[in-house]
Short mmCIF file of C-alpha atoms in Angstrom, two decimals:
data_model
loop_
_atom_site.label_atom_id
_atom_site.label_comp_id
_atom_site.label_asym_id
_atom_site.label_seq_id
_atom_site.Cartn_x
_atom_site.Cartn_y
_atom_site.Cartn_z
CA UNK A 8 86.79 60.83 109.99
CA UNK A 9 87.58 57.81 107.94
CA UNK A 10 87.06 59.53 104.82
CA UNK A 11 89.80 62.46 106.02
CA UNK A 12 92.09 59.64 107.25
CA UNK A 13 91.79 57.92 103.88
CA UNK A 14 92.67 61.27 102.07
CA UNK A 15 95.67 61.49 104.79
CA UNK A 16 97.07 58.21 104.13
CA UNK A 17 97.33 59.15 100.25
CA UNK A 18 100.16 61.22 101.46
CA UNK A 19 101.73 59.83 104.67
CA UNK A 20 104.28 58.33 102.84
CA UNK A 21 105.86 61.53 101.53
CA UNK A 22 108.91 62.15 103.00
CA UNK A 23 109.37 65.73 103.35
CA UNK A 24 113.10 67.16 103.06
CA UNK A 25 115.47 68.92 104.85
CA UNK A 26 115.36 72.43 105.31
CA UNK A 27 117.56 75.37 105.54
CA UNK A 28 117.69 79.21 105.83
CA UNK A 29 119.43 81.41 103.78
CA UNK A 30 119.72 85.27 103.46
CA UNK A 31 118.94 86.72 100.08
CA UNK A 32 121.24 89.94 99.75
CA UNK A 33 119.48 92.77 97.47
CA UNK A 34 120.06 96.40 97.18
CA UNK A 35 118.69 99.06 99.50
CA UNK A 36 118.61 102.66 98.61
CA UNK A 37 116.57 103.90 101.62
CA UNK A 38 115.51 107.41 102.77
CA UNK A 39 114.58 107.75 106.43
CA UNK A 40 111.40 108.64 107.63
CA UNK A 41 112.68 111.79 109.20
CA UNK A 42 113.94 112.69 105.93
CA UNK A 43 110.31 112.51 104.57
CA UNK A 44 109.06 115.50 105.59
CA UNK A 45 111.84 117.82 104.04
CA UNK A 46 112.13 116.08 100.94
CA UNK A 47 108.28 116.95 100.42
CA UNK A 48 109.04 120.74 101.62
CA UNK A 49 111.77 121.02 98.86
CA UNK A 50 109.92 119.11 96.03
CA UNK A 51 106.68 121.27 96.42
CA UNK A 52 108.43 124.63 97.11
CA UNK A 53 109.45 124.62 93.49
CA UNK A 54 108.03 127.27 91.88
CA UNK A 55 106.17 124.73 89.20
CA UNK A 56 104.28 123.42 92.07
CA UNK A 57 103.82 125.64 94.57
CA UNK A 58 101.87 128.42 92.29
CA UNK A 59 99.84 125.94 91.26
CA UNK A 60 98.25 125.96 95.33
CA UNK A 61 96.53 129.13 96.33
CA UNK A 62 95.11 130.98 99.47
CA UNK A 63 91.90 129.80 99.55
CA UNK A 64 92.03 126.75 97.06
CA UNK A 65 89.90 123.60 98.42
CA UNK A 66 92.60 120.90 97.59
CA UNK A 67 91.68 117.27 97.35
CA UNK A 68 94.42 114.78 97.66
CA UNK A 69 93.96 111.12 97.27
CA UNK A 70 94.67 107.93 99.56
CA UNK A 71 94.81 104.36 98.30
CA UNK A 72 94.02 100.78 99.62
CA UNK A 73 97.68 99.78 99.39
CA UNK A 74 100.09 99.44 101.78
CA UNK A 75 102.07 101.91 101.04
CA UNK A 76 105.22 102.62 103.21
CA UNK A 77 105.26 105.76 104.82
CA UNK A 78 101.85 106.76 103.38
CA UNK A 79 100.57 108.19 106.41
CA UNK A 80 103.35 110.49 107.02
CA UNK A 81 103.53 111.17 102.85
CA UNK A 82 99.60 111.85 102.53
CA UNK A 83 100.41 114.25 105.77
CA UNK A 84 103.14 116.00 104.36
CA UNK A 85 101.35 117.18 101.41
CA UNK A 86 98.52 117.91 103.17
CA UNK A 87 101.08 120.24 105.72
CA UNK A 88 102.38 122.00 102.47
CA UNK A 89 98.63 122.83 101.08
CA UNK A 90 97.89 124.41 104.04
CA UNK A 91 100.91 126.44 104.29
CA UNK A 92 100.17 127.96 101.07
CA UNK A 93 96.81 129.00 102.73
CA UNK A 94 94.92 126.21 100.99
CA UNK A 95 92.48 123.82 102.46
CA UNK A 96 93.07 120.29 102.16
CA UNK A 97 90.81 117.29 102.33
CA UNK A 98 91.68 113.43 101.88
CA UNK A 99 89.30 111.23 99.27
CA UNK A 100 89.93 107.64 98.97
CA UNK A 101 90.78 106.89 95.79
CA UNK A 102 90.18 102.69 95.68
CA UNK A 103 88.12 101.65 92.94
CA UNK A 104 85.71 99.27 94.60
CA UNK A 105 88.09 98.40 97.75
CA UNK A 106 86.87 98.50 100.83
CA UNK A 107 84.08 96.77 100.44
CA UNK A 108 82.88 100.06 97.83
CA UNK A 109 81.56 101.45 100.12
CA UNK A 110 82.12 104.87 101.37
CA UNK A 111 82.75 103.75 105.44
CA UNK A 112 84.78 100.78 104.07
CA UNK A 113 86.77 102.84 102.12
CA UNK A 114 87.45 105.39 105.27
CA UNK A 115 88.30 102.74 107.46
CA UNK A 116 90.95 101.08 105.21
CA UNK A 117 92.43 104.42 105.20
CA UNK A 118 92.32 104.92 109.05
CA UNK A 119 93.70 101.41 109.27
CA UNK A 120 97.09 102.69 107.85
CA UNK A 121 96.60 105.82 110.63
CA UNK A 122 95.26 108.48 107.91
CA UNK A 123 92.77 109.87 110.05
CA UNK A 124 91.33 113.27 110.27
CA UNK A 125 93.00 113.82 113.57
CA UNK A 126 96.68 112.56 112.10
CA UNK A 127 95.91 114.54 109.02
CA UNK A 128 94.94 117.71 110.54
CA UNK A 129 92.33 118.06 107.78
CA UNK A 130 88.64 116.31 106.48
CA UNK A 131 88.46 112.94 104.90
CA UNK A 132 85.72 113.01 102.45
CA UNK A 133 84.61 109.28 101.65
CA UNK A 134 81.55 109.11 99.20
CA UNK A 135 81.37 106.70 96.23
CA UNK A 136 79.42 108.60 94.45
CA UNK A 137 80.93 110.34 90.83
CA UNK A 138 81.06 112.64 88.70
CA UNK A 139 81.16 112.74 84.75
CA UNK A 140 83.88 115.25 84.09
CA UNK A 141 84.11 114.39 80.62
CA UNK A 142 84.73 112.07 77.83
CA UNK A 143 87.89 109.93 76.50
CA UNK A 144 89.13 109.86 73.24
CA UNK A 145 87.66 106.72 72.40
CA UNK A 146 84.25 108.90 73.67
CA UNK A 147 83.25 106.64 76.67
CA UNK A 148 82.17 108.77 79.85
CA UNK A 149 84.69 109.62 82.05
CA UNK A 150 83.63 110.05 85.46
CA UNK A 151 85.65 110.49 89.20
CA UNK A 152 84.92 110.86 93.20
CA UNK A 153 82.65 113.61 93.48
CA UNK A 154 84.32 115.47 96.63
CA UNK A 155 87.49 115.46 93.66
CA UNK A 156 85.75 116.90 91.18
CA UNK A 157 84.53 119.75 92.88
CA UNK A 158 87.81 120.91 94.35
CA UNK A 159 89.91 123.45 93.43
CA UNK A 160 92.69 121.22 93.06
CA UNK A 161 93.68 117.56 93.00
CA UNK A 162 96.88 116.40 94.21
CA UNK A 163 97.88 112.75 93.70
CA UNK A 164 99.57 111.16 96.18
CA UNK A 165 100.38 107.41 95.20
CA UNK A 166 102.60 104.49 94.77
CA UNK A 167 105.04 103.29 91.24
CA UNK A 168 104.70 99.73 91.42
CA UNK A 169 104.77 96.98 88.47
CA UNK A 170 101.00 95.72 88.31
CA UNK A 171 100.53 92.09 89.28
CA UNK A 172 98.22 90.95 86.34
CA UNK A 173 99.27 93.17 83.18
CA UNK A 174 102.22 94.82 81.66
CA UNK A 175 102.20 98.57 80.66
CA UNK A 176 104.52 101.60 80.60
CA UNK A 177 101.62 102.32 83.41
CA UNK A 178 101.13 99.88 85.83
CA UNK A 179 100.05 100.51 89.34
CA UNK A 180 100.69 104.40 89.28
CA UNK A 181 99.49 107.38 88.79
CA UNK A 182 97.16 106.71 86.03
CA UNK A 183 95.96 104.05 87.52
CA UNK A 184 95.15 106.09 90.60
CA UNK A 185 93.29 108.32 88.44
CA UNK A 186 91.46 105.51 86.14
CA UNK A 187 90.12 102.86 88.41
CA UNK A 188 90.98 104.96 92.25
CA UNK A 189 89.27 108.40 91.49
CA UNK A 190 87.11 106.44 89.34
CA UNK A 191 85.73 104.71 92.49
CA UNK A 192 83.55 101.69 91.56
CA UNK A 193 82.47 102.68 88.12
CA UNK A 194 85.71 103.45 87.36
CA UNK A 195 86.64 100.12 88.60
CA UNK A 196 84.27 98.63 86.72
CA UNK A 197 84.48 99.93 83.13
CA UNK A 198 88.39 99.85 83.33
CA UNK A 199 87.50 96.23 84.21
CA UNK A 200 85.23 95.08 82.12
CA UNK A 201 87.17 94.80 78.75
CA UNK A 202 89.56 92.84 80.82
CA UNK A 203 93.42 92.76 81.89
CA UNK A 204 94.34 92.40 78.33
CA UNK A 205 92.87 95.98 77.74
CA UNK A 206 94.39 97.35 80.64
CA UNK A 207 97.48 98.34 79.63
CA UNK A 208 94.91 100.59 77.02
CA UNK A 209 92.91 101.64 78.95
CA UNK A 210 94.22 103.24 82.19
CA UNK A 211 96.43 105.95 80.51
CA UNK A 212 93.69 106.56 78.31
CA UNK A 213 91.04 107.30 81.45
CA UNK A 214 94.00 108.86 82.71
CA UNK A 215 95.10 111.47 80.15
CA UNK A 216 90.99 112.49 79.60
CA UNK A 217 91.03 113.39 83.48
CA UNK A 218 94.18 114.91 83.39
CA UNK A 219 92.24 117.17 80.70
CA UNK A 220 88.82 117.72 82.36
CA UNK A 221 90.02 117.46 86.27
CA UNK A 222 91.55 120.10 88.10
CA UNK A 223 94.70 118.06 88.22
CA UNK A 224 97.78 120.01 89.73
CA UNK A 225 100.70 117.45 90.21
CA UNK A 226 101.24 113.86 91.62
CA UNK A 227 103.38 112.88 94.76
CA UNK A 228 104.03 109.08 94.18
CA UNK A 229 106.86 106.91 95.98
CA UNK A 230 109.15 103.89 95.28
CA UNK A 231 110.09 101.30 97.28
CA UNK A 232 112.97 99.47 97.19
CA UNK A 233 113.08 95.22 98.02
CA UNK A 234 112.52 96.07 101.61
CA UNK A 235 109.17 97.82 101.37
CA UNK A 236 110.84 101.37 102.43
CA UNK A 237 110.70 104.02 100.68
CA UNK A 238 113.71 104.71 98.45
CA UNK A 239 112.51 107.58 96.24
CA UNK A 240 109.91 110.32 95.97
CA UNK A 241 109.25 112.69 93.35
CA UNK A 242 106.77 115.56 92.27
CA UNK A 243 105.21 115.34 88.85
CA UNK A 244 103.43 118.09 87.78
CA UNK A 245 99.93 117.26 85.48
CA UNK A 246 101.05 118.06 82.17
CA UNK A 247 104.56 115.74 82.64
CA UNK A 248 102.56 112.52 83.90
CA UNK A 249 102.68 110.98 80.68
CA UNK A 250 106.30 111.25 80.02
CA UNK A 251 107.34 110.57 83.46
CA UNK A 252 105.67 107.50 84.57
CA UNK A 253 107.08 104.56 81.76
CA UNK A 254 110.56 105.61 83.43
CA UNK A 255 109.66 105.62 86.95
CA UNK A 256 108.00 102.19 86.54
CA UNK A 257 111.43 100.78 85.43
CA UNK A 258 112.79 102.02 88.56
CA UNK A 259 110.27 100.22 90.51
CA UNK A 260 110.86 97.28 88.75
CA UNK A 261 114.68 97.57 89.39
CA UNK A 262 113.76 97.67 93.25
CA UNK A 263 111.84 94.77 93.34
CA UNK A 264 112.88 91.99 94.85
CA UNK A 265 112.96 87.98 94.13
CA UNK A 266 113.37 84.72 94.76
CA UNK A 267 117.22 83.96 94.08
CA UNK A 268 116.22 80.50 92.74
CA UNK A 269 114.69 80.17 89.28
CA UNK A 270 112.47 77.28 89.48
CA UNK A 271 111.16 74.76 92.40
CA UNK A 272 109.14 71.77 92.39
CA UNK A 273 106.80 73.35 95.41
CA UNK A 274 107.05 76.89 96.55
CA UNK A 275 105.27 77.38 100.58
CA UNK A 276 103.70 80.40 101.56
CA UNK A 277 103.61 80.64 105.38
CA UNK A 278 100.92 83.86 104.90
CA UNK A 279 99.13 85.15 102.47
CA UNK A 280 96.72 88.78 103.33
CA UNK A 281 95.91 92.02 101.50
CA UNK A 282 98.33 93.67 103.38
CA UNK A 283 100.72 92.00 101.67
CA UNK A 284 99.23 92.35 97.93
CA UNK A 285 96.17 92.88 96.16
CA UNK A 286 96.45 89.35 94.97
CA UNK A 287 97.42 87.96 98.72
CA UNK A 288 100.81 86.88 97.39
CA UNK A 289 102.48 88.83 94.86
CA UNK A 290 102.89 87.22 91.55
CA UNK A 291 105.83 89.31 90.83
CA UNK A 292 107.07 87.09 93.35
CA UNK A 293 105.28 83.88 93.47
CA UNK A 294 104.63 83.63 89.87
CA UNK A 295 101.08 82.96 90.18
CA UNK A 296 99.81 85.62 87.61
CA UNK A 297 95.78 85.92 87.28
CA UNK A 298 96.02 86.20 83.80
CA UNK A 299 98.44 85.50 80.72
CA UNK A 300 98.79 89.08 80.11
CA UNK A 301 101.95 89.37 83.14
CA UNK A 302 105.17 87.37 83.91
CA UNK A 303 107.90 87.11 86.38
CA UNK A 304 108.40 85.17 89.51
CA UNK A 305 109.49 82.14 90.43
CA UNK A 306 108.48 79.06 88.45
CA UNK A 307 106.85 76.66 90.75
CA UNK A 308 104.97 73.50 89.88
CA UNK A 309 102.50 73.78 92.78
CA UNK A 310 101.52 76.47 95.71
CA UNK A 311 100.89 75.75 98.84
CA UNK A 312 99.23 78.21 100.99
CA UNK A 313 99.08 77.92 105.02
CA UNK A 314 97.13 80.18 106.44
CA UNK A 315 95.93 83.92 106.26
CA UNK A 316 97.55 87.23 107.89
CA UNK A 317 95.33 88.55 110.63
CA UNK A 318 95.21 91.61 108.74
CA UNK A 319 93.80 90.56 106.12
CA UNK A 320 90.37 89.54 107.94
CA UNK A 321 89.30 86.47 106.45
CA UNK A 322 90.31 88.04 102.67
CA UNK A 323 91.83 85.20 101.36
CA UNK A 324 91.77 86.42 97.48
CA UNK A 325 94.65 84.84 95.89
CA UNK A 326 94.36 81.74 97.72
CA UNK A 327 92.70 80.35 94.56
CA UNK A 328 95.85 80.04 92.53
CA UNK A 329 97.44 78.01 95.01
CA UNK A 330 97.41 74.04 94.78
CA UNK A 331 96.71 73.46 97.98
CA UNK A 332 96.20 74.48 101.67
CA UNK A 333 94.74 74.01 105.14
CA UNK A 334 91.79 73.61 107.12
CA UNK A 335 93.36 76.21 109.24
CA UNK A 336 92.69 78.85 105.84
CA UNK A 337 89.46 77.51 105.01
CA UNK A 338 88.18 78.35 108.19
CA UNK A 339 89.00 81.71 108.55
CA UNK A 340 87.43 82.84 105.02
CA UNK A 341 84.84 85.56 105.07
CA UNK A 342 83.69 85.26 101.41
CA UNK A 343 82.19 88.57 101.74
CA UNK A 344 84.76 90.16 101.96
CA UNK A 345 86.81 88.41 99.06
CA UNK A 346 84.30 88.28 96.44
CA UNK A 347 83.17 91.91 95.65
CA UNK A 348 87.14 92.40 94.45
CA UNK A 349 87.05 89.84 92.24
CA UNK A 350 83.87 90.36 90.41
CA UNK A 351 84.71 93.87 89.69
CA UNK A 352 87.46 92.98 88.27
CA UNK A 353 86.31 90.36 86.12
CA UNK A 354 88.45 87.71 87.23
CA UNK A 355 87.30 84.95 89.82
CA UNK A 356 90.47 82.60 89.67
CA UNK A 357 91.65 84.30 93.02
CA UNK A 358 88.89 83.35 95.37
CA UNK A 359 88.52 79.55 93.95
CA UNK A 360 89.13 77.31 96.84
CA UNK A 361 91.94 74.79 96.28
CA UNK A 362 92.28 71.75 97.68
CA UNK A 363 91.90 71.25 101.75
CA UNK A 364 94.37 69.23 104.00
CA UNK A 365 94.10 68.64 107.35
CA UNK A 366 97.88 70.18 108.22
CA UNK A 367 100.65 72.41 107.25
CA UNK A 368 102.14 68.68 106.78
CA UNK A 369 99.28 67.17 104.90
CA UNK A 370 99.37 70.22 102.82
CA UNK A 371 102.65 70.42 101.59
CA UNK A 372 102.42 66.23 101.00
CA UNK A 373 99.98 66.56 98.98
CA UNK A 374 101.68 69.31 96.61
CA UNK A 375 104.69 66.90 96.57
CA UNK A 376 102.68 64.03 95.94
CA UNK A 377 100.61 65.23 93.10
CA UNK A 378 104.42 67.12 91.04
CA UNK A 379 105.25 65.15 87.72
CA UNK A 380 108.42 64.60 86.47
CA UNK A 381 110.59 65.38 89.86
CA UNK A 382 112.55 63.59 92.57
CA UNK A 383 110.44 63.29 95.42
CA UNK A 384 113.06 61.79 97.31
CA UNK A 385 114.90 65.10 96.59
CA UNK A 386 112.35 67.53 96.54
CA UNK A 387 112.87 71.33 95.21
CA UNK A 388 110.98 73.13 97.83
CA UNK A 389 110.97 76.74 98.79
CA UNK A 390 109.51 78.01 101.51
CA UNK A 391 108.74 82.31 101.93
CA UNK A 392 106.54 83.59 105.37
CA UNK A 393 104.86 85.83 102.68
CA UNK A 394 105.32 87.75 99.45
CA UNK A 395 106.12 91.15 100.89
CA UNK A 396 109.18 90.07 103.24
CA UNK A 397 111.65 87.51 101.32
CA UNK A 398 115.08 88.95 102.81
CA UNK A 399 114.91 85.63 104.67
CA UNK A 400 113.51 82.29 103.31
CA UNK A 401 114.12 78.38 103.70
CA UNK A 402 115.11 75.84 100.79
CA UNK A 403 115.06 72.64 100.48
CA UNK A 404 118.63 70.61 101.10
CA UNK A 405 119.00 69.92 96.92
CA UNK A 406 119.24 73.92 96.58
CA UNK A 407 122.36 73.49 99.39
CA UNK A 408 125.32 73.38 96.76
CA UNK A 409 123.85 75.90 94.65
CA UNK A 410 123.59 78.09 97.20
CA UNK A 411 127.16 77.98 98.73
CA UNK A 412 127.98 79.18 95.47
CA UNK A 413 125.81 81.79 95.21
CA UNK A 414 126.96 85.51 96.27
CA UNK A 415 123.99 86.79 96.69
CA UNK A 416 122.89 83.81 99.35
CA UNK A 417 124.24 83.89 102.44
CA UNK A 418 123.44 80.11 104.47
CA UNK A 419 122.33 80.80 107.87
CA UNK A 420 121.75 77.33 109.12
CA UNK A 421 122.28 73.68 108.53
CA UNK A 422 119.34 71.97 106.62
CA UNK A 423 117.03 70.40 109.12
CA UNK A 424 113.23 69.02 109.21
CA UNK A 425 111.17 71.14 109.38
CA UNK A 426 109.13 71.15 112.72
CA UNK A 427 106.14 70.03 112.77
CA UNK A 428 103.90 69.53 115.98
CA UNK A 429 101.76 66.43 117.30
CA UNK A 430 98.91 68.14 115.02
CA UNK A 431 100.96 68.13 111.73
CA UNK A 432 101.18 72.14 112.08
CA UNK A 433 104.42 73.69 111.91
CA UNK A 434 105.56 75.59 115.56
#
């Protein structure tokens, strides 16, 4: 107790600023759910895809970790138009070591976003065992999900979305869906091992060697605009991957969204969870890249993190590359759960453990405390409830003037302290 209470009084005499919410206003090109289904109809009845599924055809179609919007009723749709063809479809996970790589782990992350085998009117075939379906052209074994390579047919259904730890024309996509997801844990793992810098090499390469020794027919990825709704889908046939992708990327990085500041002295995260990213928080938004190999985000001097998502089940990967957090976090980490992730992918900043404080207060003190160079009387903070949802946000009162004259910020309150309880916690 009166070694916390010494820790505390470091920090007591940070005065924390005033506070107000603002509005950020980004585009949002949107297709309705309803529309979903027909849009999938028309894409697949083109001739280019449709002969490609036959009477009789066992058709595999993959399912990934993220969460993808929609991707329940998309990874249904497909599977709908494989069996009106007179095909049979089956789901396979296609997760690179998520889910704890494990073959029930991987089914229940996909039954968590509702694709079950009841929803999907059609098997979900979870193994982690693979296949070696050939070689690349570097001549490294090239291997995939068994259940995949066995099938008729592969259809690849999937999200565009820039990758939070390299850059690429192919990011998260579908060659990465074919490298590390198909490629289950050993795909993972050898994608991996050479590290993010290789990354950008070697996922199309993977890629383009099982587009040449898998029954590939055509992908069915989405992109999301700054909302997380779905604002475009497209079919890409096998042989047109390649091309196709680099541009569809840019898209998805057109429909990302931001943080309409450039810079603060302390950016807050009310929640971080897989659910929200891989990472926890998305460095395309936070700025707190894994590696040197990505940029973007905001530019914050230190993170503070305040507690986890109850989706995310004691996950708390990503809290490492915050500068501080809570007791509240701390105690809800299942390090089993965090640490297979980051040792297949070769990079253990994201489960370090940053420093403790007793409170949401004490917590974002301390990341005041500990900036150089700043007014702490005036303090630069910005404050997000997670990386995924940043249509509304708080700022610090020395953002207030910028902000009135900012078009794309609309002010929805006064700036006010911030609310903290008898505990130091914020209600």
């Amino acid at each position: 107790m009166r070694d916390r209470q010494l820790v505390a009084d470091l920090v007591s005499d940070i005065a924390l600023p005033k506070m107000f919410k603002v509005k950020q206003i980004f585009p949002r090109p949107r297709i309705d759910p309803e529309e979903i289904p027909g849009i999938i109809r028309q894409l697949l009845s083109q001739e280019k895809f449709a002969d490609k599924v036959q009477p009789g055809m066992r058709i595999a179609i993959t399912a990934g970790s993220r969460g993808i919007a929609n991707v329940a009723l998309t990874t249904k749709c497909i599977a709908d138009f494989v069996k009106y063809r007179g095909a049979l479809p089956f789901i396979v996970p296609a997760m690179g070591s998520h889910g704890g790589a494990t073959a029930e782990g991987q089914k229940a992350v996909l039954e968590s976003y509702g694709i079950t085998e009841e929803a999907m009117g059609c098997p979900i075939l979870s193994s982690m065992e693979v296949k070696k379906i050939g070689v690349n052209e570097e001549g490294m074994d090239v291997f995939i999900d068994k259940y995949a390579a066995e099938a008729d047919g592969i259809i690849l259904g999937c999200r565009i979305k820039p990758h939070t730890a390299f850059r690429g024309p192919y990011e998260s996509g579908i060659m990465k869906m074919m490298a590390i997801g198909l490629g289950k844990q050993h795909g993972a793992e050898v994608c991996h091992e050479a590290g993010f810098k290789n990354m950008a090499k070697y996922v199309p390469m993977f890629g383009k060697a099982i587009i040449k020794n898998a029954p590939i027919l055509f992908a069915v990825p989405t992109i999301e605009n700054a909302f997380d709704e779905t604002c475009k889908i497209v079919a890409v046939s096998a042989e047109e991957i390649a091309e196709k992708e680099p541009p569809l990327l840019q898209e998805a990085f057109a429909n990302m969204p931001r943080i309409l500041v450039d810079e603060c002295d302390v950016l807050v995260v009310d929640q971080i969870g897989k659910n929200f990213s891989g990472d926890g928080m998305d460095p395309n938004i936070t700025g707190t890249f894994c590696t040197p190999y990505a940029t973007g985000g905001i530019k914050a001097q230190r993170v503070c993190v305040l507690d986890l998502s109850p989706e995310t089940h004691g996950n708390g990967i990503g809290l490492g590359y915050s500068s501080a957090t809570t007791k509240r976090v701390f105690e809800k980490l299942d390090l089993a759960s965090m640490y297979p992730n980051a040792i297949t992918c070769t990079v253990l900043g994201g489960v370090r453990i940053p420093i403790i404080m007793e409170s949401d207060r004490e917590a974002i003190q301390v990341c005041v405390r500990t900036c150089n160079e700043i007014d702490k009387k005036h303090a630069r903070i910005v404050r997000i409830p997670n990386s995924l949802h940043i249509e509304h946000i708080m700022l610090s009162e020395a953002y207030y003037e910028e902000a009135k004259k900012n078009p794309d910020l609309v002010i929805e309150s006064e700036p006010e302290y911030l609310p903290f309880g008898p505990d130091g916690n914020l209600w």
